[in-house]
XYZ file of C-alpha atoms in Angstrom:
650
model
C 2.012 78.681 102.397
C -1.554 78.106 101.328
C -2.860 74.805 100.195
C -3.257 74.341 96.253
C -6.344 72.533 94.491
C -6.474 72.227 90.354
C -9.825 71.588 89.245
C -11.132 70.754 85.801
C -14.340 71.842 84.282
C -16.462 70.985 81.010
C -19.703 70.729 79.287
C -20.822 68.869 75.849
C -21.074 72.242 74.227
C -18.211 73.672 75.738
C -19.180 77.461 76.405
C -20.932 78.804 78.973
C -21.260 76.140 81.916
C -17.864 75.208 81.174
C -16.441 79.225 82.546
C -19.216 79.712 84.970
C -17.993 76.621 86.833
C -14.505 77.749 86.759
C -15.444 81.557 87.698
C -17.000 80.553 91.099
C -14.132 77.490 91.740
C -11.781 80.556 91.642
C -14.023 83.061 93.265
C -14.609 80.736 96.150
C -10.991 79.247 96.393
C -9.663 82.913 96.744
C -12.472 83.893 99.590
C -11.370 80.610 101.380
C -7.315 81.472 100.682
C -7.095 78.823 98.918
C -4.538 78.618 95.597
C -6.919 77.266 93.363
C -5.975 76.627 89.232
C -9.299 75.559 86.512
C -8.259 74.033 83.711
C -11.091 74.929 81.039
C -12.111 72.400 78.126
C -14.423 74.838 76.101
C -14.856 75.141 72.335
C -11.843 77.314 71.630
C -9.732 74.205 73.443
C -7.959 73.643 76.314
C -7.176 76.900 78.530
C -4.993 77.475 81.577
C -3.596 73.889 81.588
C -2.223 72.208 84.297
C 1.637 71.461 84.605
C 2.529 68.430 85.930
C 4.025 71.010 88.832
C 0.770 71.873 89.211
C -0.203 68.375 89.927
C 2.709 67.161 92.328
C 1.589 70.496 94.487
C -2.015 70.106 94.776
C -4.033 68.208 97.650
C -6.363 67.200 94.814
C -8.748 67.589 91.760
C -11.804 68.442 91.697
C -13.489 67.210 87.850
C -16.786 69.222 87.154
C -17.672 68.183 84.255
C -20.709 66.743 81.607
C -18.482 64.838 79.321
C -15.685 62.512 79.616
C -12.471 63.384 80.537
C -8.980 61.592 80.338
C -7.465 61.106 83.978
C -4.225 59.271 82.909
C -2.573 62.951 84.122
C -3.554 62.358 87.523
C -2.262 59.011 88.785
C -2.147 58.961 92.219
C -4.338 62.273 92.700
C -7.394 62.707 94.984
C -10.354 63.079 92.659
C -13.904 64.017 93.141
C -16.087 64.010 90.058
C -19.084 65.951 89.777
C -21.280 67.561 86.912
C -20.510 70.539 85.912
C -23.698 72.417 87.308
C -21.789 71.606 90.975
C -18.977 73.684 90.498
C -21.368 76.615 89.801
C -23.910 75.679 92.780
C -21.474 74.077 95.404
C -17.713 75.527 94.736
C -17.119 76.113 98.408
C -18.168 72.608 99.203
C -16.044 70.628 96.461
C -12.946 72.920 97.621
C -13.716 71.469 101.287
C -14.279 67.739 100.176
C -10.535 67.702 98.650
C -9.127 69.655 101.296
C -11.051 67.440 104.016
C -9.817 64.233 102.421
C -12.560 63.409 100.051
C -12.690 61.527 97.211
C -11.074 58.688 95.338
C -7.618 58.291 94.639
C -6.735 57.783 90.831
C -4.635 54.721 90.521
C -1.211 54.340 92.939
C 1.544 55.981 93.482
C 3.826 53.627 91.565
C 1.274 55.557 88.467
C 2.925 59.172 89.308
C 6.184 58.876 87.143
C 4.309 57.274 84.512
C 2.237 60.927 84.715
C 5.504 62.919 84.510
C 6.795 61.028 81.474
C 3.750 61.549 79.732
C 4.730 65.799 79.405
C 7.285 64.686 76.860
C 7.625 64.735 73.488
C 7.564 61.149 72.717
C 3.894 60.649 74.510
C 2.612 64.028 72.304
C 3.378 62.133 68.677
C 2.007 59.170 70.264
C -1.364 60.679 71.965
C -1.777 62.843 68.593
C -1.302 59.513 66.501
C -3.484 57.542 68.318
C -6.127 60.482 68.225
C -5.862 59.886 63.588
C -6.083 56.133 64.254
C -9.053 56.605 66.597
C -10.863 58.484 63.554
C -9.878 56.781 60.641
C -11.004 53.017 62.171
C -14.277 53.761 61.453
C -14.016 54.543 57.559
C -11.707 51.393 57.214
C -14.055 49.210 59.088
C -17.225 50.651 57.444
C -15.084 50.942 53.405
C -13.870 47.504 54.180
C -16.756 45.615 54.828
C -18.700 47.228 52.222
C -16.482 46.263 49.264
C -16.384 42.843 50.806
C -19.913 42.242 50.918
C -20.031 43.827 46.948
C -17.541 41.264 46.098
C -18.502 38.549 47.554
C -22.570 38.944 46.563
C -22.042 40.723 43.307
C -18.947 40.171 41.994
C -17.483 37.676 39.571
C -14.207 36.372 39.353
C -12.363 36.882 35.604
C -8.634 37.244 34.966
C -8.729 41.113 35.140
C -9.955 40.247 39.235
C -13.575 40.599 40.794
C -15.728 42.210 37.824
C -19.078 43.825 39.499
C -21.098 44.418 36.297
C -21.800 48.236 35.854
C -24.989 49.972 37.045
C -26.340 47.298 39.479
C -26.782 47.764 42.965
C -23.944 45.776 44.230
C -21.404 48.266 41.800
C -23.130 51.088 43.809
C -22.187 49.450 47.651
C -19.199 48.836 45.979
C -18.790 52.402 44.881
C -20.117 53.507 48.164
C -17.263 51.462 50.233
C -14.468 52.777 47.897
C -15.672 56.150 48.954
C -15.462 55.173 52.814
C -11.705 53.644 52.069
C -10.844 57.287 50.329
C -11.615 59.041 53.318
C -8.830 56.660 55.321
C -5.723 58.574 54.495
C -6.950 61.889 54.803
C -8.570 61.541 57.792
C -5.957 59.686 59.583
C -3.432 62.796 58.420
C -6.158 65.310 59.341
C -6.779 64.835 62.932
C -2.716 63.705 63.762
C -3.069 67.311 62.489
C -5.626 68.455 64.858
C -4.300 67.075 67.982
C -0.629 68.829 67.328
C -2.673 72.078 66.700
C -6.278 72.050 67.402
C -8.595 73.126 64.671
C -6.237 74.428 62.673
C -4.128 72.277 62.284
C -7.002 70.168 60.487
C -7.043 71.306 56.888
C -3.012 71.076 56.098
C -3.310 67.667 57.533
C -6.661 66.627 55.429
C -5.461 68.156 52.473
C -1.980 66.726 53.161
C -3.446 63.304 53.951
C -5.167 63.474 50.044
C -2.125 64.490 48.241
C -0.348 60.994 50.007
C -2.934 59.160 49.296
C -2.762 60.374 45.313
C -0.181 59.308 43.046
C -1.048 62.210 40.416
C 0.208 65.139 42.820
C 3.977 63.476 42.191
C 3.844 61.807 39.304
C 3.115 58.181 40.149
C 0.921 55.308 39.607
C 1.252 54.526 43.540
C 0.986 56.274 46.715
C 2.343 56.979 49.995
C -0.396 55.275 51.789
C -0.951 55.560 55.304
C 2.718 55.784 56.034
C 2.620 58.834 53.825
C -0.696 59.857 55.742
C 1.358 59.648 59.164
C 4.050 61.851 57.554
C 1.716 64.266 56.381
C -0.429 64.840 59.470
C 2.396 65.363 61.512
C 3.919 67.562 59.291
C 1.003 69.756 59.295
C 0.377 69.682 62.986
C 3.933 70.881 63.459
C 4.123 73.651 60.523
C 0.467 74.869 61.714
C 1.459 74.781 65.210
C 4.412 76.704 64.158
C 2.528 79.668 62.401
C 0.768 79.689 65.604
C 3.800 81.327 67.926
C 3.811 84.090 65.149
C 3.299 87.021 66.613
C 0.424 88.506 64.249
C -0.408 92.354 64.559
C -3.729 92.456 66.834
C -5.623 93.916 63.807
C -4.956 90.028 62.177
C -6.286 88.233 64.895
C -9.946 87.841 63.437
C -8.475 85.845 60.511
C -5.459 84.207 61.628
C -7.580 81.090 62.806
C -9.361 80.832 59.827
C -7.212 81.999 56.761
C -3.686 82.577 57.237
C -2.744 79.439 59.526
C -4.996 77.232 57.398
C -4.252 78.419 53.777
C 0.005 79.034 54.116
C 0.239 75.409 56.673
C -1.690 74.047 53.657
C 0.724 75.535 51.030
C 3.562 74.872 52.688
C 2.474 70.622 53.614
C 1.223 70.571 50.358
C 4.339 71.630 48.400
C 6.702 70.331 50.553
C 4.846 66.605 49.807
C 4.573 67.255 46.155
C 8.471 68.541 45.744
C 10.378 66.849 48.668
C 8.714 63.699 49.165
C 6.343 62.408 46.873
C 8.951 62.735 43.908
C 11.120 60.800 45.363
C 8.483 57.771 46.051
C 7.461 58.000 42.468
C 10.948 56.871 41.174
C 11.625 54.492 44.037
C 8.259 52.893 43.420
C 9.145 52.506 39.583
C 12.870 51.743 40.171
C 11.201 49.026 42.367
C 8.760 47.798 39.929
C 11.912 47.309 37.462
C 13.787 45.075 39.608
C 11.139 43.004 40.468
C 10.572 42.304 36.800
C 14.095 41.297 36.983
C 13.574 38.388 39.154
C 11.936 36.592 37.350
C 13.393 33.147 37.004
C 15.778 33.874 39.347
C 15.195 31.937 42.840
C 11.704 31.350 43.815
C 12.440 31.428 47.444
C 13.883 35.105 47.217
C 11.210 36.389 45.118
C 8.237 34.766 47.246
C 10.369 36.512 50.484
C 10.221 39.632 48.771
C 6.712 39.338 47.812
C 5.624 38.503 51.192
C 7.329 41.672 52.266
C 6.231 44.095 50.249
C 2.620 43.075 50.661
C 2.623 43.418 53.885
C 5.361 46.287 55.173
C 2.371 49.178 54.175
C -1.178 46.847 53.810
C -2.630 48.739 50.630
C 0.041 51.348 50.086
C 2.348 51.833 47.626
C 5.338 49.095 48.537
C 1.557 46.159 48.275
C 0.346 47.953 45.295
C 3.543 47.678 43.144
C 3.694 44.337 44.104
C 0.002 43.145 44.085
C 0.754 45.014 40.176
C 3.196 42.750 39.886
C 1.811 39.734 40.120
C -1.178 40.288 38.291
C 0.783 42.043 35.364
C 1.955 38.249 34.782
C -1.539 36.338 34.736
C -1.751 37.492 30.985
C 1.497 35.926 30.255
C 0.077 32.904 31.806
C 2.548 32.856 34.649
C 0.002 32.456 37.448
C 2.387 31.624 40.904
C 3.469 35.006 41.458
C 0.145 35.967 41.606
C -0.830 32.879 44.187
C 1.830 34.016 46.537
C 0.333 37.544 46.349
C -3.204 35.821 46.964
C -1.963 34.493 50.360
C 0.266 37.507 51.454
C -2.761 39.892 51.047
C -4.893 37.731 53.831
C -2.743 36.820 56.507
C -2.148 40.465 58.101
C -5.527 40.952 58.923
C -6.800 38.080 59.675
C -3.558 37.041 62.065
C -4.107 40.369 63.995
C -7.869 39.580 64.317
C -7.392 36.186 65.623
C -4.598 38.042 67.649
C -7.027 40.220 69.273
C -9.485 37.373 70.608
C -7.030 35.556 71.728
C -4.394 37.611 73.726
C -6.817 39.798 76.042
C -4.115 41.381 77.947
C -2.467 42.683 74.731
C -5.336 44.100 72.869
C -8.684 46.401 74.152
C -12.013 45.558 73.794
C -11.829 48.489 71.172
C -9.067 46.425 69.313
C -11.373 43.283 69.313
C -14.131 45.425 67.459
C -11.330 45.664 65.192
C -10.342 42.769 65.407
C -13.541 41.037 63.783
C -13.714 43.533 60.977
C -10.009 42.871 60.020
C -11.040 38.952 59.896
C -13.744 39.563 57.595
C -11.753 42.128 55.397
C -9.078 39.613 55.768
C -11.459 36.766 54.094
C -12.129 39.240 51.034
C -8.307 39.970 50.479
C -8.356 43.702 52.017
C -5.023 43.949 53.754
C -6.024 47.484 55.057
C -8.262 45.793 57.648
C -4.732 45.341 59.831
C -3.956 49.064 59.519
C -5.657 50.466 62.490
C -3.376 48.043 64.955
C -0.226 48.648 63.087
C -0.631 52.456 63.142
C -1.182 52.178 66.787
C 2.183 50.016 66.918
C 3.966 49.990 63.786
C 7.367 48.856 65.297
C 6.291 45.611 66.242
C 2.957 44.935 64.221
C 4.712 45.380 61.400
C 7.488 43.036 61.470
C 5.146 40.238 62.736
C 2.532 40.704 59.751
C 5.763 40.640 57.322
C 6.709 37.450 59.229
C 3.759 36.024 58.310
C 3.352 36.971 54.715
C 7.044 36.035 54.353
C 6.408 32.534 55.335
C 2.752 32.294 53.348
C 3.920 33.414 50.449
C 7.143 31.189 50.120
C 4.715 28.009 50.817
C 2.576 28.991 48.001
C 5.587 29.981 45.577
C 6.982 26.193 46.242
C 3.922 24.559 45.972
C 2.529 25.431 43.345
C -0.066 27.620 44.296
C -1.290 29.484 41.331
C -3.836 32.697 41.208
C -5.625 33.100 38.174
C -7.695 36.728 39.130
C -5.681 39.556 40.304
C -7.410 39.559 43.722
C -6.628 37.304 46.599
C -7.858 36.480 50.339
C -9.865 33.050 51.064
C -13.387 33.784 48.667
C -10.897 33.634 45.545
C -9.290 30.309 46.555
C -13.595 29.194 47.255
C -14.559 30.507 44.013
C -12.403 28.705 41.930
C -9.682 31.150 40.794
C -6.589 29.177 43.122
C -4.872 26.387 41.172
C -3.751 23.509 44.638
C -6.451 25.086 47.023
C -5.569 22.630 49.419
C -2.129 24.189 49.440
C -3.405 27.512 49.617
C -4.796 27.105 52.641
C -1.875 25.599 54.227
C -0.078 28.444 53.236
C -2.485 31.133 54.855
C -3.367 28.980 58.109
C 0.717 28.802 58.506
C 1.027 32.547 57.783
C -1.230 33.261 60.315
C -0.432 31.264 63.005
C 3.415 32.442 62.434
C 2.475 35.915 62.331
C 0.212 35.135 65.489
C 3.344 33.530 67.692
C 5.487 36.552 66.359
C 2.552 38.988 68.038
C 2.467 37.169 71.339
C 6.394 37.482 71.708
C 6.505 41.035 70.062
C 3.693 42.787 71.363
C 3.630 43.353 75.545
C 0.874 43.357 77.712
C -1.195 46.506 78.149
C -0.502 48.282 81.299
C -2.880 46.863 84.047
C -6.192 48.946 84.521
C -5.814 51.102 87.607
C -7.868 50.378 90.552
C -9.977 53.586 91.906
C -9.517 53.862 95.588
C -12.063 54.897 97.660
C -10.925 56.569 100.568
C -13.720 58.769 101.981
C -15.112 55.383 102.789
C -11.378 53.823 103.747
C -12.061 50.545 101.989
C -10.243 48.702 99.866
C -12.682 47.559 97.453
C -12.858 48.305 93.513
C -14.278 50.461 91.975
C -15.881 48.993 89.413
C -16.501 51.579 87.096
C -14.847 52.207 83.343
C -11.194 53.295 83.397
C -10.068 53.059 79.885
C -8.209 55.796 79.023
C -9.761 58.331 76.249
C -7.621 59.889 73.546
C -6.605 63.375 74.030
C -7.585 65.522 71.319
C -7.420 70.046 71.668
C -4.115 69.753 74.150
C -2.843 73.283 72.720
C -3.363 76.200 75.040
C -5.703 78.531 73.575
C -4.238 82.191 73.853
C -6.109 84.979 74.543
C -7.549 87.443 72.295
C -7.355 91.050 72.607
C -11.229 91.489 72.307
C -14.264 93.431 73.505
C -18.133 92.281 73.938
C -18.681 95.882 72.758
C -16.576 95.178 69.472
C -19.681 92.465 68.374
C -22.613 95.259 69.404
C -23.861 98.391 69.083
C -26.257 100.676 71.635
C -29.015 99.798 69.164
C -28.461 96.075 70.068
C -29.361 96.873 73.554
C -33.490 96.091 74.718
C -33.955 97.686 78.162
C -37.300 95.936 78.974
C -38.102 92.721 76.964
C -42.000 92.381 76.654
C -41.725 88.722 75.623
C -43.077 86.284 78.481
C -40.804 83.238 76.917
C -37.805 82.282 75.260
C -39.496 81.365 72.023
C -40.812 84.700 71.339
C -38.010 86.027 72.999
C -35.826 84.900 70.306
C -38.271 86.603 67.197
C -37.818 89.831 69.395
C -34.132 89.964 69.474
C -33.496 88.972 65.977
C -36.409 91.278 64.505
C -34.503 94.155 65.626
C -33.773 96.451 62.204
C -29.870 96.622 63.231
C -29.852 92.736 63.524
C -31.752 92.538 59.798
C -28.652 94.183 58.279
C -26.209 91.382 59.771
C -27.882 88.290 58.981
C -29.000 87.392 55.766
C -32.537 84.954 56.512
C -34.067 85.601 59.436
C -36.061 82.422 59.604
C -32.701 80.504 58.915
C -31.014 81.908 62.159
C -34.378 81.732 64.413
C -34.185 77.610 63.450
C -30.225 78.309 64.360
C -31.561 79.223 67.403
C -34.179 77.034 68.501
C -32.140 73.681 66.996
C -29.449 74.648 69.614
C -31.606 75.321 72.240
C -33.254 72.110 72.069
C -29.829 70.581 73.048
C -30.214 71.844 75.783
C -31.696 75.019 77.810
C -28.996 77.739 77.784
C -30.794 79.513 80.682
C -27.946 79.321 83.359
C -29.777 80.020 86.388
C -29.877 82.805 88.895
C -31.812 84.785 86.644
C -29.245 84.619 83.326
C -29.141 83.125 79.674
C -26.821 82.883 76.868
C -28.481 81.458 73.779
C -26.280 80.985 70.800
C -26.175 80.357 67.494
C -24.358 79.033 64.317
C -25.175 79.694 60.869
C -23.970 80.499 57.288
C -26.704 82.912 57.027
C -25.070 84.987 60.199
C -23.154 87.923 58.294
C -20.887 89.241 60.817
C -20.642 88.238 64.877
C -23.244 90.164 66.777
C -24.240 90.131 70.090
C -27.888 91.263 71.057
C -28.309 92.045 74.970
C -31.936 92.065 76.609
C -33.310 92.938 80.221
C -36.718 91.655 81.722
C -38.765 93.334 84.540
C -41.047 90.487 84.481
C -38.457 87.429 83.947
C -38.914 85.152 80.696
C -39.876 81.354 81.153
C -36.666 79.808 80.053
C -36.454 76.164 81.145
C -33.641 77.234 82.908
C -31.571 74.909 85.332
C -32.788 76.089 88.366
C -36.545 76.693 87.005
C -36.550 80.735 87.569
C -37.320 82.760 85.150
C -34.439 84.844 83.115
C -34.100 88.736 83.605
C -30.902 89.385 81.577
C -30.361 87.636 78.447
C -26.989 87.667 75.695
C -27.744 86.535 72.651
C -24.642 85.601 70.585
C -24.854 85.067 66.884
C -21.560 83.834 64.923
C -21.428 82.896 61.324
C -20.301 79.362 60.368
C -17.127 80.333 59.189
C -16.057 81.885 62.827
C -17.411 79.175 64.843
C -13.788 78.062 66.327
C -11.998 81.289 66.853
C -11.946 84.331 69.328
C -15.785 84.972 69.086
C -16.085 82.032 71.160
C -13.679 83.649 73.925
C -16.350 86.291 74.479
C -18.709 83.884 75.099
C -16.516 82.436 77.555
C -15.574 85.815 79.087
C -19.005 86.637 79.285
C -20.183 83.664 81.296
C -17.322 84.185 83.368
C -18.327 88.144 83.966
C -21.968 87.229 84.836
C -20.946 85.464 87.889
C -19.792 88.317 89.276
C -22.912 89.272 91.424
C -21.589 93.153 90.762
C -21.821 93.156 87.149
C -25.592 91.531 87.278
C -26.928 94.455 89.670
C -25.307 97.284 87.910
C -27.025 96.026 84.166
C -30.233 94.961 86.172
C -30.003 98.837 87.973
C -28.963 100.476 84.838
C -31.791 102.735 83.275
C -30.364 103.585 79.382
C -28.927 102.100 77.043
C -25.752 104.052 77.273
C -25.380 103.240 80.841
C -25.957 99.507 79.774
C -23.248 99.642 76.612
C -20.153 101.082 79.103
C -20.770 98.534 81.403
C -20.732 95.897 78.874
C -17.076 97.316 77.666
C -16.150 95.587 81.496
C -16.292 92.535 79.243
C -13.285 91.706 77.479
């Protein structure tokens, strides 16, 4: 039985390298009788994924890659990591390093069930929710601190809350910030979405996301919030994901990626929210609003508990808003300590899981800490949602602790006395001189905290220890010392093939047997001026800026005599594919500095720029490493001879 190796390969741009890397690591492993597998993270997704069979059996991994890539998989695995230019250059060589012992061994063995657990279900909802937490921090963080800063500079405390006066440039921050904190639901719901079911799985769960995160789809005043958000993105990853394992007639397969998944999984999540659950919220929300008007007068102890709860259970969403409404629907009837315990219970989540952060190290990441020091400051100004980014990541025991917490604060302030006169809360209200017994106030938050604090350190465990990286090429035992925090998994659906020719994108009149250009620049005017290319984009000068902007990312001349520039543009009509041959070689900046004697051009339109257009590209790179197919469109001498061979491709 022959000896198995899986190897991974990747570039930033995900096309060409990426296939061209995996062509010759399979070329070279079957040459050497070796059972070689490439995993392939291009721009259509993951391809040919690795089992976690596929793991157990191999001697090792071989990573050629230019971007990062998440080795959680491979606990316990020989590794070597290399750019991806050395799996094109040196595939025989890498095969020999893992088979000769090479390498560095990815955590322990103790690590390798932790691997096989992670194929189940359980780890998918968690990877894909982590991946619409990972997104959405950064419009919290950014909405957050921008309303803040408008508050706290520009803003004015009056009994309807913080008044920014109209049409000055702190109302525009502030405007600008509310716009940030819009984006939180969606996006959170969007890219749960995406990591179920790739790309399109991303519109249900955007559009999803929006319809939680507005009342007026259902008929209510409130929202879902982010718990809504959660529900919606993984209802769209599913029902996209879903639509997926249809099997389409071939002749859909050119809009299946780009109309029917995303417009029916968008129907479908859409209705489904409007009909099945947001209804439902509406009247519970109302119902709820009803019976907390009832307790008034009733014990103060209960309705402080309650209160406390609500505020902090969903941090912004609908069970804080109907009770943040609550209280401030009494300041005008001059009952102000409702409103005082809603003033504490709006601060202590995320400022407790701030604090938190800092101060238990082996609980939180340095990423949480970033957090961390937002949530304090959002926490100062009274925005609860700063604490939503760790209690998506953990709701099951964030959440109870930050309840804890708010519980406790708010009952202090109810018996106290603590009185709020704005409806807005969070430390700069109780400094401005809207808090009746500020001293009190206080009291209540700092005990809030801390309780909410001692309920995280008992509630939340320590993070699995960091892996050490094992060198044993050099049999030591020392560290390495490098990074190995773990990076959130994002296209894990298996791309399928689609039943596609190069041919299908071109014509024979697409076809330039002997390029006179001497470089890539004029190269490029020479392909696109082409009559037959006039009639499929719209602005020529649009797509030869297309061209050039992506080729300043970085040369697409692959070496060995080949390049395949690309492009991306609205003003690209259909997918075309222009194919030129130099007797002279064009200076291309290639990789290995020689000039380029067959060149693919590849033009897709905007719209197409994730679907099966991209496979050809793929394909092709994959094709040109054959050293057969290069000689025989090199030796061919018309352009019919040129267009059969090209059908090869598919």
């Amino acid at each position: 039985m022959s000896k198995k190796v899986i190897a991974i390969t990747a570039c930033p741009v995900g096309v060409a390298h990426t296939y061209m890397a995996a062509e010759n690591l399979e070329r070279k492993g079957k040459e050497m009788g070796i059972d070689i597998k490439v995993e392939t993270h291009g721009s259509i997704g993951i391809e040919n994924q690795l089992t976690q069979e596929d793991i157990n059996e191999a001697e090792g991994l071989i990573i050629a890659s230019d971007k990062d890539i998440d080795k959680s998989r491979f606990n316990g695995k020989r590794i070597i990591e290399v750019p991806v230019r050395q799996g094109i250059d040196n595939p025989e060589k890498l095969i020999q390093d893992i088979l000769d012992g090479k390498g560095k061994i990815q955590g322990g063995q103790a690590a390798v069930k932790q691997s096989e657990a992670s194929e189940k279900a359980g780890n998918t909802v968690y990877k894909a929710l982590m991946n619409g937490v990972s997104y959405m921090v950064p419009f919290v963080v950014t909405g957050g601190l921008l309303i803040a800063v408008a508050l706290s500079i520009g803003g004015t405390p009056t009994e309807a809350g913080f008044v920014i006066p109209e049409g000055t440039f702190w109302a525009n921050v502030n405007a600008i910030g509310g716009a940030a904190m819009s984006f939180m639901v969606p996006i959170l719901a969007g890219y749960i979405a995406y990591a179920i079911a790739d790309r399109p799985g991303l519109v249900p769960g955007v559009v999803g996301g929006y319809i939680a995160a507005n009342g007026s789809f259902y008929g209510s005043e409130a929202n879902t919030g982010f718990i809504g958000g959660i529900i919606a993105g993984f209802l769209a990853g599913y029902v996209a994901k879903a639509i997926k394992k249809i099997p389409f007639p071939k002749a859909f397969n050119s809009i299946i990626p780009i109309i029917i998944i995303p417009v029916f999984s968008t129907l479908i999540v859409g209705l489904v929210f409007i009909y099945l659950i947001g209804q439902p919220v509406a009247s519970l929300f109302s119902i709820m609003t009803d019976w907390l008007a009832g307790m008034q007068g009733a014990n103060s102890v209960i309705l402080a508990t309650i209160i406390g709860a609500m505020i902090a259970v969903d941090m912004g969403g609908p069970f804080n808003k109907t009770a943040f409404l609550f209280g401030s629907g009494l300041i005008a009837e001059g009952v102000f300590n409702v409103m005082g315990a809603v003033a504490v219970a709006v601060c202590i989540p995320p400022i407790a899981v701030g604090i938190a952060s800092h101060m238990f190290k082996k609980k939180f990441s340095e990423a949480d800490r970033q957090a961390g020091t937002a949530a304090i400051i959002m926490g100062f100004f009274g925005i609860t949602e700063g604490a939503i980014p760790f209690a998506a990541k953990n709701p099951t025991r964030i959440i109870p602790a930050i309840m804890g917490g708010s519980i406790v604060g708010s009952i202090i302030a109810m018996l106290s006395g603590v009185g709020g006169h704005v409806a807005h809360g969070g430390p700069i209200v109780a400094l401005l001189g809207a808090i009746d017994n500020v001293f009190m106030y206080f009291v209540a938050v700092i005990v809030g905290v801390a309780v909410t604090i001692a309920l995280l350190a008992v509630l939340v465990p320590d993070m699995e220890p960091e892996l050490a990286v094992i060198d044993n090429a050099a049999l030591t035992n020392d560290l390495d010392q490098g990074n190995t925090s773990e990076a959130v998994v994002v296209n894990e659906t298996q791309v399928e093939a689609n039943e596609i020719s190069l041919t299908d994108l071109m014509t024979e009149e697409l076809i330039i047997m002997n390029v006179q250009s001497t470089n890539k620049a004029d190269a490029f005017k020479e392909f696109i001026s082409l009559p037959v290319v006039g009639e499929r984009i719209s602005d020529q000068e649009a797509v030869l800026a297309a061209i050039n902007k992506r080729e300043s990312e970085g040369s697409t001349g692959m070496g060995e005599g080949i390049a395949i520039p690309h492009a991306k543009s609205d003003k690209i009509i259909v997918p075309t594919v222009v194919f030129g041959r130099s007797e002279q070689g064009i200076e291309w900046e290639s990789i290995d500095g020689q000039p380029v004697n067959v060149a693919f051009l590849i033009l897709v339109p905007q719209k197409h720029q994730g679907d099966m257009h991209l496979k050809i590209l793929q394909i092709l790179a994959r094709k040109l490493m054959d050293p057969t197919f290069k000689e025989n469109l090199l030796a061919a001498t018309t352009k019919e001879e040129v267009y059969n061979i090209l059908k090869e491709v598919k």
